[in-house]
Each structure stands twice: as C-alpha cells, then as structure tokens.
Amino acid sequence: METTAAEHTQGLCDRALSQVFEFLGKRWNGVILGSLVAGPVSFSGLARSVGAISDSVLSERLAGLVEGGLVVRTVCPGPPVAVIYDLSDSGKALIPALTELSHWAERHPC
C-alpha cells in the first residue's frame, strides 16, 4: 500500500508534535525556558525565578533541555566556578510558540 503525500505530511507532523511535547509536557520545562528569555542565568538564579521547584528536579530538567539542544550550559572558570544557562538558537526559536500558548491560556482558562 502506497503512502499519499498528505499521509506522509501527517506522519511528519505527528512526530514533530510528539517531539515538542516530549519537552513541553514535562512539568517546569516551559517555565524554565520562559525564565531564560531575559538572558543567561545561574542555577540559583533560575531556582529563584522558577519558584517552587526542588534543586534536584531543576537539575534534571536542565539536563534534559541541554541534551535536547534547547538550553546551553556554560561552565565559567573561577574562582569561584560558575555554571550559566542560556537558550540555544533552537530554544530561542521556540519562544514565540510558548508566548502564543501563554496568550491562549490567558484567553481560555481551564
């Protein structure tokens, strides 16, 4: 059975949406990305910005976002040694969509 162009496009769209929501579907990831919009920030700065998140969960989420290519982790030599997080180009490209999702949520409260 041959696949039509529409079915092929649908399959690509499904995979792309699955990939996006693999990141955004995890609690805190969208908030972390939104917190990085203002520019590079330290781990402790992110923890303060995000709020009620444990250090272990923040660390886990950041590792996943770095692995996924949405966040860049830079170690700045010290003393003291500092770790800075920033949006990658891919992460920056996602921000307009996150902004639109935020606007939608404001207009359509659950």
Short mmCIF file of N, CA, C and O in Angstrom, two decimals:
data_model
loop_
_atom_site.label_atom_id
_atom_site.label_comp_id
_atom_site.label_asym_id
_atom_site.label_seq_id
_atom_site.Cartn_x
_atom_site.Cartn_y
_atom_site.Cartn_z
N MET A 1 0.85 -1.18 0.00
CA MET A 1 0.00 0.00 0.00
C MET A 1 0.89 1.24 0.00
O MET A 1 1.79 1.38 0.81
N GLU A 2 0.61 2.13 -0.88
CA GLU A 2 1.41 3.34 -1.05
C GLU A 2 0.92 4.47 -0.14
O GLU A 2 -0.27 4.62 0.09
N THR A 3 1.85 5.26 0.37
CA THR A 3 1.53 6.38 1.24
C THR A 3 1.32 7.63 0.40
O THR A 3 2.14 7.94 -0.47
N THR A 4 0.23 8.35 0.67
CA THR A 4 -0.03 9.60 -0.06
C THR A 4 0.81 10.72 0.55
O THR A 4 1.33 10.61 1.66
N ALA A 5 0.91 11.82 -0.18
CA ALA A 5 1.65 12.99 0.31
C ALA A 5 1.03 13.51 1.60
O ALA A 5 1.73 13.90 2.53
N ALA A 6 -0.29 13.53 1.67
CA ALA A 6 -0.99 14.01 2.87
C ALA A 6 -0.69 13.12 4.06
O ALA A 6 -0.46 13.60 5.17
N GLU A 7 -0.68 11.80 3.85
CA GLU A 7 -0.38 10.88 4.94
C GLU A 7 1.07 11.02 5.39
O GLU A 7 1.37 10.97 6.58
N HIS A 8 1.97 11.24 4.43
CA HIS A 8 3.38 11.44 4.75
C HIS A 8 3.56 12.71 5.58
O HIS A 8 4.25 12.70 6.60
N THR A 9 2.90 13.79 5.16
CA THR A 9 2.97 15.05 5.90
C THR A 9 2.38 14.89 7.29
O THR A 9 2.93 15.39 8.26
N GLN A 10 1.26 14.20 7.41
CA GLN A 10 0.63 13.95 8.70
C GLN A 10 1.57 13.19 9.62
O GLN A 10 1.70 13.51 10.80
N GLY A 11 2.26 12.20 9.09
CA GLY A 11 3.20 11.43 9.90
C GLY A 11 4.35 12.29 10.40
O GLY A 11 4.76 12.18 11.55
N LEU A 12 4.87 13.16 9.55
CA LEU A 12 5.94 14.07 9.95
C LEU A 12 5.45 15.04 11.02
O LEU A 12 6.15 15.32 11.99
N CYS A 13 4.23 15.55 10.84
CA CYS A 13 3.66 16.48 11.81
C CYS A 13 3.46 15.79 13.16
O CYS A 13 3.78 16.36 14.20
N ASP A 14 2.95 14.57 13.14
CA ASP A 14 2.74 13.82 14.38
C ASP A 14 4.05 13.61 15.12
O ASP A 14 4.13 13.79 16.33
N ARG A 15 5.11 13.25 14.39
CA ARG A 15 6.41 13.04 15.02
C ARG A 15 6.96 14.35 15.57
O ARG A 15 7.52 14.39 16.66
N ALA A 16 6.80 15.43 14.82
CA ALA A 16 7.30 16.74 15.26
C ALA A 16 6.57 17.20 16.51
O ALA A 16 7.20 17.66 17.47
N LEU A 17 5.24 17.08 16.53
CA LEU A 17 4.48 17.47 17.71
C LEU A 17 4.82 16.59 18.91
O LEU A 17 4.93 17.08 20.03
N SER A 18 5.02 15.32 18.67
CA SER A 18 5.41 14.42 19.76
C SER A 18 6.74 14.85 20.35
O SER A 18 6.93 14.85 21.57
N GLN A 19 7.68 15.24 19.49
CA GLN A 19 8.99 15.68 19.95
C GLN A 19 8.87 16.95 20.79
O GLN A 19 9.46 17.05 21.86
N VAL A 20 8.08 17.92 20.32
CA VAL A 20 7.91 19.17 21.05
C VAL A 20 7.28 18.90 22.41
O VAL A 20 7.76 19.39 23.44
N PHE A 21 6.22 18.13 22.44
CA PHE A 21 5.52 17.91 23.70
C PHE A 21 6.24 16.93 24.62
O PHE A 21 5.95 16.87 25.80
N GLU A 22 7.24 16.21 24.09
CA GLU A 22 8.10 15.41 24.97
C GLU A 22 8.84 16.37 25.91
O GLU A 22 9.04 16.08 27.08
N PHE A 23 9.24 17.53 25.40
CA PHE A 23 9.90 18.54 26.23
C PHE A 23 8.90 19.38 27.01
O PHE A 23 9.01 19.54 28.22
N LEU A 24 7.92 19.91 26.32
CA LEU A 24 6.98 20.83 26.96
C LEU A 24 6.02 20.12 27.90
O LEU A 24 5.47 20.75 28.80
N GLY A 25 5.81 18.83 27.69
CA GLY A 25 4.89 18.08 28.53
C GLY A 25 5.44 17.78 29.91
O GLY A 25 4.69 17.42 30.81
N LYS A 26 6.73 17.94 30.09
CA LYS A 26 7.32 17.72 31.41
C LYS A 26 7.14 18.97 32.25
O LYS A 26 7.45 20.08 31.80
N ARG A 27 6.63 18.76 33.45
CA ARG A 27 6.38 19.89 34.33
C ARG A 27 7.66 20.71 34.50
O ARG A 27 8.73 20.16 34.68
N TRP A 28 7.53 22.00 34.46
CA TRP A 28 8.58 23.00 34.66
C TRP A 28 9.36 23.36 33.41
O TRP A 28 9.96 24.44 33.37
N ASN A 29 9.40 22.52 32.39
CA ASN A 29 10.24 22.83 31.23
C ASN A 29 9.86 24.15 30.56
O ASN A 29 10.72 24.96 30.24
N GLY A 30 8.58 24.37 30.35
CA GLY A 30 8.14 25.62 29.74
C GLY A 30 8.48 26.82 30.60
O GLY A 30 8.91 27.87 30.10
N VAL A 31 8.32 26.68 31.90
CA VAL A 31 8.63 27.77 32.83
C VAL A 31 10.14 28.05 32.83
O VAL A 31 10.56 29.21 32.84
N ILE A 32 10.94 27.00 32.79
CA ILE A 32 12.39 27.18 32.74
C ILE A 32 12.79 27.91 31.47
O ILE A 32 13.56 28.88 31.49
N LEU A 33 12.25 27.47 30.33
CA LEU A 33 12.56 28.14 29.07
C LEU A 33 12.13 29.60 29.11
O LEU A 33 12.87 30.49 28.68
N GLY A 34 10.94 29.85 29.64
CA GLY A 34 10.47 31.23 29.76
C GLY A 34 11.35 32.07 30.66
O GLY A 34 11.55 33.27 30.42
N SER A 35 11.92 31.47 31.69
CA SER A 35 12.80 32.19 32.60
C SER A 35 14.13 32.56 31.95
O SER A 35 14.81 33.48 32.40
N LEU A 36 14.48 31.84 30.90
CA LEU A 36 15.75 32.11 30.22
C LEU A 36 15.62 33.15 29.10
O LEU A 36 16.62 33.54 28.50
N VAL A 37 14.41 33.62 28.86
CA VAL A 37 14.20 34.61 27.79
C VAL A 37 14.99 35.89 28.05
O VAL A 37 15.51 36.51 27.13
N ALA A 38 15.10 36.28 29.30
CA ALA A 38 15.79 37.52 29.65
C ALA A 38 17.31 37.43 29.47
O ALA A 38 17.98 38.44 29.51
N GLY A 39 17.83 36.22 29.29
CA GLY A 39 19.26 36.07 29.08
C GLY A 39 19.86 35.04 30.00
O GLY A 39 19.16 34.40 30.79
N PRO A 40 21.17 34.86 29.91
CA PRO A 40 21.86 33.84 30.70
C PRO A 40 21.65 34.04 32.20
O PRO A 40 21.58 35.17 32.68
N VAL A 41 21.57 32.92 32.90
CA VAL A 41 21.35 32.98 34.35
C VAL A 41 22.00 31.77 35.02
O VAL A 41 22.13 30.71 34.40
N SER A 42 22.37 31.93 36.26
CA SER A 42 22.97 30.85 37.04
C SER A 42 21.88 29.88 37.50
O SER A 42 20.68 30.18 37.44
N PHE A 43 22.31 28.74 38.01
CA PHE A 43 21.39 27.75 38.55
C PHE A 43 20.56 28.36 39.67
O PHE A 43 19.33 28.23 39.68
N SER A 44 21.22 29.06 40.59
CA SER A 44 20.48 29.65 41.71
C SER A 44 19.52 30.74 41.23
O SER A 44 18.42 30.89 41.77
N GLY A 45 19.92 31.49 40.23
CA GLY A 45 19.02 32.49 39.66
C GLY A 45 17.80 31.86 39.03
O GLY A 45 16.68 32.36 39.17
N LEU A 46 18.00 30.74 38.36
CA LEU A 46 16.86 30.01 37.78
C LEU A 46 15.96 29.47 38.87
O LEU A 46 14.73 29.54 38.77
N ALA A 47 16.55 28.92 39.91
CA ALA A 47 15.76 28.38 41.02
C ALA A 47 14.88 29.47 41.63
O ALA A 47 13.70 29.23 41.92
N ARG A 48 15.43 30.67 41.80
CA ARG A 48 14.62 31.78 42.33
C ARG A 48 13.54 32.20 41.35
O ARG A 48 12.41 32.48 41.73
N SER A 49 13.88 32.22 40.07
CA SER A 49 12.94 32.66 39.04
C SER A 49 11.77 31.68 38.88
O SER A 49 10.62 32.09 38.75
N VAL A 50 12.08 30.41 38.88
CA VAL A 50 11.05 29.39 38.66
C VAL A 50 10.17 29.23 39.89
O VAL A 50 8.97 29.05 39.78
N GLY A 51 10.75 29.32 41.06
CA GLY A 51 9.94 29.26 42.28
C GLY A 51 9.92 27.89 42.92
O GLY A 51 10.96 27.34 43.23
N ALA A 52 8.75 27.33 43.08
CA ALA A 52 8.54 26.12 43.88
C ALA A 52 9.01 24.86 43.16
O ALA A 52 8.23 23.96 42.87
N ILE A 53 10.30 24.78 42.89
CA ILE A 53 10.87 23.61 42.25
C ILE A 53 12.08 23.19 43.09
O ILE A 53 12.84 24.04 43.55
N SER A 54 12.23 21.89 43.30
CA SER A 54 13.39 21.43 44.07
C SER A 54 14.64 21.52 43.21
O SER A 54 14.57 21.49 41.97
N ASP A 55 15.78 21.62 43.87
CA ASP A 55 17.04 21.68 43.13
C ASP A 55 17.26 20.43 42.29
O ASP A 55 17.77 20.51 41.16
N SER A 56 16.86 19.28 42.81
CA SER A 56 17.07 18.04 42.05
C SER A 56 16.21 17.99 40.79
O SER A 56 16.67 17.57 39.73
N VAL A 57 14.97 18.46 40.87
CA VAL A 57 14.10 18.48 39.69
C VAL A 57 14.61 19.52 38.69
O VAL A 57 14.65 19.27 37.49
N LEU A 58 15.01 20.69 39.18
CA LEU A 58 15.56 21.71 38.29
C LEU A 58 16.79 21.18 37.57
O LEU A 58 16.93 21.34 36.36
N SER A 59 17.66 20.52 38.29
CA SER A 59 18.86 19.95 37.70
C SER A 59 18.51 18.92 36.63
O SER A 59 19.09 18.90 35.54
N GLU A 60 17.54 18.06 36.94
CA GLU A 60 17.10 17.03 35.99
C GLU A 60 16.50 17.66 34.74
O GLU A 60 16.80 17.25 33.61
N ARG A 61 15.64 18.65 34.93
CA ARG A 61 15.01 19.31 33.78
C ARG A 61 16.03 20.04 32.92
O ARG A 61 15.98 19.98 31.69
N LEU A 62 16.98 20.73 33.56
CA LEU A 62 18.02 21.43 32.80
C LEU A 62 18.87 20.45 32.00
O LEU A 62 19.18 20.72 30.83
N ALA A 63 19.21 19.32 32.59
CA ALA A 63 19.99 18.31 31.87
C ALA A 63 19.24 17.84 30.63
O ALA A 63 19.84 17.69 29.55
N GLY A 64 17.94 17.61 30.75
CA GLY A 64 17.14 17.19 29.61
C GLY A 64 17.04 18.27 28.53
O GLY A 64 17.11 17.97 27.34
N LEU A 65 16.90 19.52 28.96
CA LEU A 65 16.82 20.62 28.00
C LEU A 65 18.15 20.85 27.30
O LEU A 65 18.19 21.18 26.11
N VAL A 66 19.25 20.65 28.03
CA VAL A 66 20.58 20.75 27.42
C VAL A 66 20.76 19.61 26.41
O VAL A 66 21.17 19.83 25.27
N GLU A 67 20.40 18.40 26.83
CA GLU A 67 20.52 17.23 25.95
C GLU A 67 19.66 17.39 24.70
O GLU A 67 20.04 16.99 23.61
N GLY A 68 18.49 18.00 24.86
CA GLY A 68 17.59 18.22 23.74
C GLY A 68 17.99 19.38 22.85
O GLY A 68 17.35 19.62 21.82
N GLY A 69 19.02 20.11 23.23
CA GLY A 69 19.50 21.20 22.39
C GLY A 69 18.76 22.51 22.54
O GLY A 69 18.95 23.43 21.74
N LEU A 70 17.91 22.64 23.58
CA LEU A 70 17.16 23.88 23.78
C LEU A 70 17.87 24.86 24.70
O LEU A 70 17.60 26.06 24.66
N VAL A 71 18.77 24.35 25.53
CA VAL A 71 19.49 25.16 26.50
C VAL A 71 20.98 24.86 26.38
O VAL A 71 21.38 23.72 26.12
N VAL A 72 21.78 25.90 26.57
CA VAL A 72 23.24 25.76 26.56
C VAL A 72 23.73 25.94 27.99
O VAL A 72 23.33 26.88 28.67
N ARG A 73 24.59 25.03 28.41
CA ARG A 73 25.20 25.07 29.76
C ARG A 73 26.66 25.46 29.58
O ARG A 73 27.40 24.80 28.87
N THR A 74 27.07 26.53 30.25
CA THR A 74 28.44 27.01 30.15
C THR A 74 29.05 27.04 31.54
O THR A 74 28.47 27.62 32.47
N VAL A 75 30.22 26.42 31.68
CA VAL A 75 30.95 26.45 32.94
C VAL A 75 31.97 27.59 32.83
O VAL A 75 32.81 27.60 31.94
N CYS A 76 31.86 28.55 33.74
CA CYS A 76 32.77 29.69 33.78
C CYS A 76 33.84 29.41 34.83
O CYS A 76 33.50 29.19 36.00
N PRO A 77 35.12 29.42 34.42
CA PRO A 77 36.17 29.13 35.40
C PRO A 77 36.21 30.17 36.50
O PRO A 77 35.88 31.34 36.29
N GLY A 78 36.56 29.76 37.65
CA GLY A 78 36.55 30.65 38.81
C GLY A 78 37.92 31.15 39.14
O GLY A 78 38.73 31.27 38.24
N PRO A 79 38.20 31.38 40.34
CA PRO A 79 37.26 31.07 41.41
C PRO A 79 36.23 32.16 41.61
O PRO A 79 36.54 33.30 41.32
N PRO A 80 35.09 31.86 42.08
CA PRO A 80 34.51 30.51 42.14
C PRO A 80 34.01 30.09 40.77
O PRO A 80 33.66 30.93 39.94
N VAL A 81 33.98 28.79 40.56
CA VAL A 81 33.44 28.24 39.31
C VAL A 81 31.94 28.53 39.28
O VAL A 81 31.26 28.39 40.29
N ALA A 82 31.45 28.95 38.13
CA ALA A 82 30.01 29.23 37.99
C ALA A 82 29.48 28.48 36.77
O ALA A 82 30.21 28.26 35.80
N VAL A 83 28.23 28.09 36.83
CA VAL A 83 27.56 27.45 35.70
C VAL A 83 26.43 28.37 35.28
O VAL A 83 25.61 28.79 36.10
N ILE A 84 26.42 28.69 34.00
CA ILE A 84 25.43 29.61 33.44
C ILE A 84 24.59 28.85 32.41
O ILE A 84 25.13 28.07 31.62
N TYR A 85 23.30 29.12 32.40
CA TYR A 85 22.38 28.52 31.44
C TYR A 85 21.80 29.61 30.56
O TYR A 85 21.51 30.71 31.02
N ASP A 86 21.65 29.28 29.28
CA ASP A 86 21.09 30.22 28.31
C ASP A 86 20.33 29.43 27.26
O ASP A 86 20.56 28.23 27.08
N LEU A 87 19.43 30.11 26.57
CA LEU A 87 18.71 29.47 25.47
C LEU A 87 19.65 29.27 24.29
O LEU A 87 20.44 30.16 23.95
N SER A 88 19.56 28.12 23.66
CA SER A 88 20.26 27.89 22.40
C SER A 88 19.46 28.58 21.29
O SER A 88 18.35 29.10 21.54
N ASP A 89 19.97 28.58 20.09
CA ASP A 89 19.21 29.13 18.97
C ASP A 89 17.89 28.38 18.80
O ASP A 89 16.85 28.98 18.53
N SER A 90 17.94 27.08 19.00
CA SER A 90 16.73 26.26 18.91
C SER A 90 15.73 26.64 20.00
O SER A 90 14.52 26.74 19.75
N GLY A 91 16.22 26.87 21.21
CA GLY A 91 15.36 27.29 22.32
C GLY A 91 14.75 28.66 22.05
O GLY A 91 13.57 28.89 22.32
N LYS A 92 15.56 29.57 21.52
CA LYS A 92 15.05 30.91 21.19
C LYS A 92 13.96 30.84 20.12
O LYS A 92 12.99 31.60 20.17
N ALA A 93 14.12 29.91 19.18
CA ALA A 93 13.12 29.76 18.12
C ALA A 93 11.79 29.25 18.67
O ALA A 93 10.74 29.46 18.06
N LEU A 94 11.82 28.60 19.82
CA LEU A 94 10.60 28.06 20.43
C LEU A 94 9.81 29.11 21.21
O LEU A 94 8.61 28.96 21.44
N ILE A 95 10.45 30.19 21.61
CA ILE A 95 9.83 31.19 22.47
C ILE A 95 8.56 31.81 21.86
O ILE A 95 7.56 31.96 22.58
N PRO A 96 8.53 32.18 20.58
CA PRO A 96 7.27 32.72 20.04
C PRO A 96 6.09 31.76 20.20
O PRO A 96 4.98 32.18 20.51
N ALA A 97 6.34 30.48 20.02
CA ALA A 97 5.26 29.49 20.20
C ALA A 97 4.84 29.42 21.66
O ALA A 97 3.64 29.34 21.96
N LEU A 98 5.80 29.47 22.59
CA LEU A 98 5.46 29.47 24.02
C LEU A 98 4.66 30.71 24.38
O LEU A 98 3.73 30.64 25.19
N THR A 99 5.03 31.83 23.80
CA THR A 99 4.30 33.07 24.05
C THR A 99 2.86 32.95 23.57
O THR A 99 1.92 33.34 24.29
N GLU A 100 2.67 32.39 22.41
CA GLU A 100 1.31 32.18 21.89
C GLU A 100 0.51 31.22 22.76
O GLU A 100 -0.68 31.43 23.01
N LEU A 101 1.16 30.16 23.24
CA LEU A 101 0.48 29.23 24.15
C LEU A 101 0.07 29.94 25.44
O LEU A 101 -1.03 29.71 25.97
N SER A 102 0.92 30.83 25.94
CA SER A 102 0.59 31.60 27.14
C SER A 102 -0.61 32.50 26.90
O SER A 102 -1.52 32.60 27.73
N HIS A 103 -0.62 33.17 25.73
CA HIS A 103 -1.76 34.03 25.40
C HIS A 103 -3.05 33.22 25.29
O HIS A 103 -4.10 33.64 25.76
N TRP A 104 -2.95 32.04 24.67
CA TRP A 104 -4.12 31.18 24.54
C TRP A 104 -4.63 30.78 25.93
O TRP A 104 -5.84 30.83 26.19
N ALA A 105 -3.72 30.41 26.83
CA ALA A 105 -4.11 30.00 28.19
C ALA A 105 -4.78 31.13 28.94
O ALA A 105 -5.72 30.92 29.72
N GLU A 106 -4.32 32.37 28.73
CA GLU A 106 -4.95 33.53 29.38
C GLU A 106 -6.37 33.76 28.87
O GLU A 106 -7.26 34.11 29.62
N ARG A 107 -6.57 33.52 27.57
CA ARG A 107 -7.88 33.74 26.95
C ARG A 107 -8.85 32.59 27.21
O ARG A 107 -10.06 32.77 27.11
N HIS A 108 -8.31 31.40 27.47
CA HIS A 108 -9.14 30.20 27.64
C HIS A 108 -8.77 29.47 28.92
O HIS A 108 -8.22 28.36 28.88
N PRO A 109 -9.07 30.06 30.07
CA PRO A 109 -8.70 29.42 31.33
C PRO A 109 -9.41 28.06 31.48
O PRO A 109 -10.55 27.90 31.08
N CYS A 110 -8.71 27.14 32.07
CA CYS A 110 -9.28 25.78 32.27
C CYS A 110 -10.05 25.74 33.58
O CYS A 110 -9.75 26.34 34.53
#
